Coordinates of C-alpha atoms in Angstrom, one line a residue:
M1 CA -118.0 118.5 -144.5
K2 CA -120.4 116.5 -147.1
I3 CA -123.6 116.5 -148.5
E4 CA -125.0 114.3 -146.2
H5 CA -128.9 113.5 -147.6
L6 CA -131.6 115.7 -149.5
G7 CA -134.3 116.2 -147.0
I8 CA -138.0 115.6 -149.7
A9 CA -141.8 116.9 -148.0
V10 CA -144.1 114.4 -150.1
K11 CA -148.4 114.1 -149.7
S12 CA -147.7 110.6 -149.3
L13 CA -145.6 108.1 -148.6
G14 CA -146.6 105.8 -150.5
N15 CA -146.8 107.4 -153.3
S16 CA -144.0 109.2 -153.8
D17 CA -142.0 106.2 -152.9
E18 CA -143.1 104.4 -155.5
L19 CA -142.0 107.6 -157.3
F20 CA -138.7 107.7 -156.4
A21 CA -137.8 103.7 -156.6
K22 CA -139.0 104.0 -160.4
L23 CA -136.7 106.5 -161.1
L24 CA -133.1 105.6 -159.0
G25 CA -134.2 101.9 -159.9
K26 CA -134.3 100.4 -156.4
E27 CA -136.1 100.6 -153.5
N28 CA -135.0 102.4 -150.2
Y29 CA -133.1 101.1 -147.9
K30 CA -135.5 102.2 -144.6
Q31 CA -138.5 103.5 -143.7
E32 CA -138.4 105.2 -139.5
S33 CA -141.3 106.5 -137.4
V34 CA -139.8 109.7 -135.9
E35 CA -143.0 110.6 -133.6
R36 CA -141.2 113.5 -131.4
E37 CA -141.0 115.4 -134.7
G38 CA -144.8 114.4 -136.3
V39 CA -143.1 112.4 -138.8
T40 CA -142.5 109.3 -141.2
T41 CA -138.6 109.1 -143.3
S42 CA -138.3 107.4 -146.0
F43 CA -134.4 107.0 -147.1
Y44 CA -132.7 106.4 -150.8
E45 CA -128.6 105.4 -150.9
L46 CA -127.2 107.8 -154.1
G47 CA -123.6 107.4 -153.4
E48 CA -122.0 109.0 -150.5
S49 CA -125.3 111.3 -149.9
K50 CA -129.1 110.0 -149.1
I51 CA -132.2 110.9 -149.8
E52 CA -134.5 111.5 -147.8
L53 CA -138.9 111.5 -148.6
L54 CA -140.5 113.1 -145.2
E55 CA -144.6 112.3 -144.6
A56 CA -146.0 113.9 -141.8
T57 CA -147.7 111.6 -139.1
N58 CA -149.9 114.1 -137.3
P59 CA -151.3 118.5 -138.8
E60 CA -148.9 120.7 -136.0
S61 CA -146.6 118.5 -137.5
P62 CA -143.7 121.1 -139.3
I63 CA -143.6 119.0 -142.5
A64 CA -148.0 119.4 -142.1
K65 CA -146.9 123.1 -142.2
F66 CA -144.1 123.2 -144.3
L67 CA -147.3 122.1 -146.6
D68 CA -149.8 123.9 -146.0
K69 CA -147.2 127.0 -146.6
R70 CA -145.1 125.7 -149.6
G71 CA -146.7 122.5 -151.0
E72 CA -144.8 119.1 -151.5
G73 CA -140.6 119.5 -152.9
I74 CA -137.1 120.3 -151.0
H75 CA -137.7 120.7 -147.5
H76 CA -134.1 120.8 -146.0
I77 CA -130.4 119.9 -147.0
A78 CA -128.6 117.9 -144.0
F79 CA -124.3 118.5 -144.3
G80 CA -123.0 115.9 -142.3
V81 CA -120.8 115.9 -139.7
E82 CA -118.1 114.7 -137.9
N83 CA -118.6 116.7 -134.3
I84 CA -121.6 118.2 -133.9
Y85 CA -120.7 120.5 -131.1
T86 CA -118.0 121.9 -132.5
E87 CA -119.9 122.7 -135.9
I88 CA -122.6 124.4 -133.4
E89 CA -119.9 126.3 -131.7
R90 CA -118.2 126.9 -134.4
L91 CA -121.3 128.3 -136.4
K92 CA -122.6 130.6 -134.0
G93 CA -119.2 132.2 -134.1
E94 CA -119.0 132.4 -137.6
G95 CA -122.9 134.3 -136.5
F96 CA -125.3 131.6 -137.9
L97 CA -128.8 131.6 -136.0
F98 CA -130.4 127.9 -134.5
I99 CA -133.4 126.8 -133.8
S100 CA -132.4 125.3 -131.0
E101 CA -129.1 124.3 -130.8
E102 CA -128.9 121.8 -128.0
P103 CA -128.8 118.8 -130.8
K104 CA -132.1 116.4 -130.5
D105 CA -131.8 112.1 -132.3
G106 CA -133.0 111.8 -135.8
A107 CA -134.0 109.4 -138.3
D108 CA -131.0 107.1 -139.5
N109 CA -129.2 107.0 -136.0
K110 CA -128.2 111.3 -136.5
L111 CA -127.7 113.3 -134.5
I112 CA -129.1 116.2 -135.9
V113 CA -130.5 120.6 -134.9
F114 CA -131.0 122.8 -137.8
L115 CA -129.7 126.3 -138.8
H116 CA -132.7 129.3 -138.5
P117 CA -132.8 129.9 -142.1
K118 CA -133.1 133.5 -141.5
S119 CA -129.8 133.3 -141.4
T120 CA -128.6 130.9 -144.4
N121 CA -131.0 132.9 -147.8
G122 CA -133.9 130.8 -146.3
I123 CA -133.2 127.6 -146.8
L124 CA -133.7 125.3 -143.8
I125 CA -130.0 123.9 -143.6
E126 CA -129.7 120.6 -140.8
L127 CA -126.3 119.7 -139.0
C128 CA -126.1 116.2 -138.8
Q129 CA -123.9 113.4 -136.7
E130 CA -124.0 109.6 -136.6
K131 CA -125.0 107.9 -133.2
S132 CA -122.0 106.3 -131.0
K133 CA -122.9 103.2 -129.6
S134 CA -122.9 104.8 -126.7
Q135 CA -125.8 107.6 -127.0
V136 CA -127.4 104.6 -129.2

């Protein structure tokens, strides 16, 4: 397991992309819309990890609700795993709760699932696995 990325909720992807490009000294490598989640993402590589900026595309999206409640800031920590199904079963066995136990398509060619913050000291944890060519 490794830290795959930190997800940061932002009000304006344009403003935040400008800020992070200056901060990191490089442009994002990808911008992607995930309609099902009501979000547009922007990714920056940092060694083996990434920063994912998340902007809501509709007022009912989880990111819009997060911004309304908490404002801009770290939304989640994503851990990269080799086999998301094995990790779900392992973590369920350890007593962790999931928002949904069924992985779904996420941004950046990943299968994703979220642990419920009630079981992780209030931190939203994402597990993500690179999709194989047969899953794309």
